[in-house]
Coordinates of C-alpha atoms in Angstrom, one line a residue:
Chain A
A873 CA -2.6 2.0 -18.1
Q874 CA -4.3 2.6 -14.7
T875 CA -5.8 4.8 -12.0
V876 CA -7.6 5.7 -9.0
T877 CA -9.8 8.2 -7.9
Q878 CA -10.6 9.0 -4.3
S879 CA -11.8 12.4 -4.3
Q880 CA -13.0 13.2 -0.4
P881 CA -10.0 14.3 1.0
E882 CA -11.8 13.5 4.5
M883 CA -14.5 12.0 6.2
S884 CA -16.2 12.3 9.8
V885 CA -19.0 9.4 11.5
Q886 CA -20.2 8.8 15.3
E887 CA -20.1 5.9 16.7
A888 CA -21.9 2.9 15.5
E889 CA -22.3 4.9 12.8
T890 CA -22.0 3.5 8.6
V891 CA -20.5 4.8 7.1
T892 CA -19.3 5.1 2.7
L893 CA -16.4 5.3 1.7
S894 CA -15.9 6.8 -2.2
C895 CA -13.7 4.7 -5.3
T896 CA -13.9 5.2 -8.8
Y897 CA -11.0 3.9 -11.1
D898 CA -10.0 3.5 -14.5
T899 CA -9.0 0.1 -16.2
S900 CA -8.7 -1.2 -19.2
E901 CA -8.2 -4.7 -18.2
S902 CA -10.0 -7.0 -18.0
N903 CA -9.2 -9.8 -14.9
Y904 CA -8.2 -7.0 -11.5
Y905 CA -8.1 -6.9 -9.0
L906 CA -9.5 -4.0 -5.6
F907 CA -8.6 -3.4 -2.9
W908 CA -9.4 -1.2 0.5
Y909 CA -6.8 -1.3 2.2
K910 CA -6.3 1.4 5.8
Q911 CA -3.1 2.9 7.5
P912 CA -3.7 3.8 11.1
P913 CA -1.6 5.7 13.4
S914 CA 1.2 3.8 13.5
R915 CA 1.3 3.2 9.9
Q916 CA 1.0 -0.8 9.3
M917 CA -0.6 -1.0 5.9
I918 CA -3.5 -3.4 6.8
L919 CA -6.1 -5.4 4.0
V920 CA -9.4 -4.7 5.0
I921 CA -11.3 -5.9 1.9
R922 CA -10.8 -7.3 -1.5
Q923 CA -12.3 -8.2 -4.9
E924 CA -11.8 -10.5 -8.2
A925 CA -13.6 -7.6 -11.3
Y926 CA -15.1 -11.0 -12.3
K927 CA -16.7 -12.5 -9.3
Q928 CA -20.3 -9.5 -9.6
Q929 CA -20.8 -10.7 -6.2
N930 CA -19.3 -7.5 -3.4
A931 CA -17.3 -9.3 -0.8
T932 CA -18.0 -8.5 3.0
E933 CA -16.2 -9.2 5.6
N934 CA -17.5 -9.1 8.3
R935 CA -18.4 -4.6 9.5
F936 CA -17.2 -4.0 5.9
S937 CA -19.4 -3.7 2.5
V938 CA -18.1 -3.5 -1.5
N939 CA -20.9 -1.8 -3.3
F940 CA -18.9 -2.9 -6.1
Q941 CA -20.3 -1.3 -9.6
K942 CA -18.2 -2.3 -12.5
A943 CA -20.0 -0.8 -15.5
A944 CA -20.3 2.5 -13.4
K945 CA -15.9 1.6 -12.8
S946 CA -16.8 2.6 -8.8
F947 CA -16.3 0.3 -5.8
S948 CA -17.0 2.3 -2.6
L949 CA -16.1 1.4 1.0
K950 CA -19.1 0.8 3.3
I951 CA -18.3 0.1 7.4
S952 CA -21.4 -0.6 9.4
D953 CA -21.3 0.3 13.0
S954 CA -18.6 2.4 13.2
Q955 CA -16.2 1.4 16.0
L956 CA -12.9 3.9 16.8
G957 CA -10.1 1.8 15.8
D958 CA -11.5 2.5 12.4
T959 CA -9.9 6.0 12.6
A960 CA -7.1 6.1 9.8
M961 CA -6.7 6.7 6.3
Y962 CA -8.2 4.8 3.9
F963 CA -6.6 4.3 0.5
C964 CA -8.0 2.4 -2.2
A965 CA -5.7 0.6 -5.0
S966 CA -6.3 -2.2 -8.1
N967 CA -3.7 -4.3 -10.0
T968 CA -4.3 -6.7 -12.8
G969 CA -4.5 -10.1 -13.0
A970 CA -0.4 -9.6 -15.4
N971 CA 0.8 -6.8 -13.2
S972 CA 1.3 -7.0 -9.3
K973 CA 1.7 -3.8 -8.9
L974 CA -0.9 -1.9 -7.5
T975 CA -2.0 1.0 -8.0
F976 CA -3.8 3.5 -5.5
G977 CA -6.1 6.4 -4.5
K978 CA -4.9 9.5 -2.7
G979 CA -6.6 8.5 1.0
I980 CA -9.4 9.3 2.5
T981 CA -8.6 10.3 7.0
L982 CA -11.4 9.3 7.7
S983 CA -12.5 9.7 12.3
V984 CA -14.9 8.2 13.8
R985 CA -16.0 10.1 16.4
P986 CA -16.9 8.9 20.2
Chain B
G231 CA -1.1 -14.8 7.9
A232 CA 2.5 -13.6 5.8
V233 CA 4.6 -10.9 8.0
V234 CA 7.0 -8.9 6.4
S235 CA 9.2 -6.7 9.0
Q236 CA 11.8 -3.9 8.0
H237 CA 14.3 -3.5 9.6
P238 CA 15.7 -0.4 11.5
S239 CA 11.3 0.8 12.2
R240 CA 13.4 4.6 12.2
V241 CA 17.0 5.7 11.5
I242 CA 18.4 9.7 12.2
C243 CA 21.6 10.0 10.1
K244 CA 24.0 13.2 8.9
S245 CA 23.6 14.2 5.7
G246 CA 25.7 12.7 2.4
T247 CA 25.5 9.7 4.3
S248 CA 24.3 6.0 3.6
V249 CA 21.4 4.4 5.0
K250 CA 20.6 0.7 4.0
I251 CA 16.4 -0.9 5.0
E252 CA 16.3 -4.2 5.3
C253 CA 13.0 -5.7 3.6
R254 CA 12.2 -9.8 5.1
S255 CA 9.2 -12.0 4.1
L256 CA 9.3 -13.9 7.7
D257 CA 6.9 -17.0 6.3
F258 CA 6.9 -17.1 3.1
Q259 CA 8.8 -17.1 -0.2
A260 CA 8.7 -13.4 -2.0
T261 CA 9.4 -13.5 -5.9
T262 CA 8.3 -9.4 -5.6
M263 CA 9.0 -6.6 -3.4
F264 CA 8.3 -3.4 -3.4
W265 CA 9.4 -0.4 -2.3
Y266 CA 7.2 2.8 -1.5
R267 CA 7.4 6.6 -0.1
Q268 CA 5.1 8.3 1.5
F269 CA 5.3 11.8 2.4
P270 CA 2.4 12.8 5.9
K271 CA -0.9 12.5 4.8
K272 CA 0.1 11.1 1.0
S273 CA -0.5 8.4 -1.1
L274 CA 1.9 5.5 -1.5
M275 CA 4.4 6.4 -4.0
L276 CA 6.1 3.1 -6.0
M277 CA 9.8 4.0 -5.9
A278 CA 10.7 0.5 -7.2
T279 CA 9.5 -3.3 -8.0
S280 CA 12.6 -5.7 -7.6
N281 CA 12.1 -9.4 -8.8
E282 CA 14.6 -12.5 -7.1
G283 CA 18.0 -12.6 -8.6
S284 CA 17.4 -9.0 -11.0
K285 CA 17.6 -5.8 -11.6
A286 CA 16.0 -3.4 -10.0
T287 CA 12.2 -2.0 -12.5
Y288 CA 13.0 1.8 -10.7
E289 CA 9.3 4.0 -11.9
Q290 CA 10.3 7.4 -13.3
G291 CA 11.9 9.9 -11.8
V292 CA 13.7 8.0 -9.1
E293 CA 17.0 7.5 -9.9
K294 CA 18.5 4.5 -9.8
D295 CA 22.1 5.2 -7.9
K296 CA 20.4 7.2 -5.4
F297 CA 18.3 4.5 -4.2
L298 CA 19.9 1.3 -4.6
I299 CA 16.8 -1.8 -4.3
N300 CA 18.5 -5.5 -4.1
H301 CA 17.2 -9.0 -3.9
A302 CA 20.3 -10.9 -3.5
S303 CA 17.4 -14.4 -2.1
L304 CA 13.7 -14.9 -1.8
T305 CA 12.7 -13.2 1.9
L306 CA 15.2 -10.3 1.8
S307 CA 15.1 -6.6 0.1
T308 CA 17.3 -3.4 0.6
L309 CA 17.1 -0.3 0.1
T310 CA 20.0 1.6 -0.1
V311 CA 19.7 5.7 0.3
T312 CA 23.0 6.9 -0.8
S313 CA 24.3 10.5 -0.3
A314 CA 21.2 10.5 1.5
H315 CA 20.0 14.4 2.4
P316 CA 17.1 16.3 3.9
E317 CA 15.3 15.9 1.5
D318 CA 15.3 12.6 1.5
S319 CA 13.3 12.2 4.8
S320 CA 10.6 10.0 4.4
F321 CA 8.4 7.1 5.4
Y322 CA 10.1 3.9 3.4
I323 CA 7.5 1.3 3.2
C324 CA 8.2 -2.0 1.6
S325 CA 5.4 -4.8 0.7
A326 CA 5.7 -8.3 -0.6
R327 CA 4.2 -11.1 -3.4
G328 CA 4.2 -14.5 -2.0
T329 CA 4.3 -17.2 -4.8
S330 CA 1.3 -18.4 -4.5
G331 CA -2.4 -17.4 -4.0
T332 CA -4.9 -15.7 -7.1
Y333 CA -5.3 -12.3 -5.3
N334 CA -2.0 -10.4 -6.5
E335 CA -1.6 -9.9 -2.8
Q336 CA 0.8 -7.8 -1.2
F337 CA 2.2 -7.5 2.4
F338 CA 2.8 -4.4 4.3
G339 CA 6.2 -4.4 6.0
P340 CA 5.5 -1.8 9.2
G341 CA 7.4 0.9 7.4
T342 CA 10.7 2.8 7.6
R343 CA 10.7 6.9 9.0
L344 CA 13.6 7.9 8.1
T345 CA 15.6 11.2 9.0
V346 CA 18.1 13.4 7.3
L347 CA 20.2 16.1 9.5

């Protein structure tokens, strides 16, 4: 079984600064995928970034990047140059190669202050 | 990109009535669709997984007879909340997984807010 843990319930960051959201996971599978989803006030789930476990290189999407530490089972999200539109709940999630069912963390509420 | 729609976006119904929520993949074929329930400020709880043409697989604790799921085609899945009660009030989200791709990525619908009076 997979587990995803987000231990910080909320964070706040000043506009234009950098913030890191933490996530740890546990799985017995060797082939798995990791995701960060954003859920703004509209509640539409938006994929922010994804990482294949077999890739050593950290994924990057514009201002969003991850720090994937496979041995430590850690998958943190770094948001650079934070913008007001980044205010949302962020969920860390994982699934395996054989099973596309997503396991979500509890989520973290991020507030970007003007 | 892949688009998933849900209808209705909001529904209010009286206790004891049934409500149907539709989930459609608009520009791709979805072999698998998922239904989630979400309470305010909480994470998504998977209710069931449905594969086209077969019976849905429900998560432990989800009442099959209360939450009827049908996945009759590769672009449409429906969730029917039968004999709805106030405790069924929630935000319901569907997602769909396509027939191709290597990331096991799910594409999410915009959600349906159900209020049972």
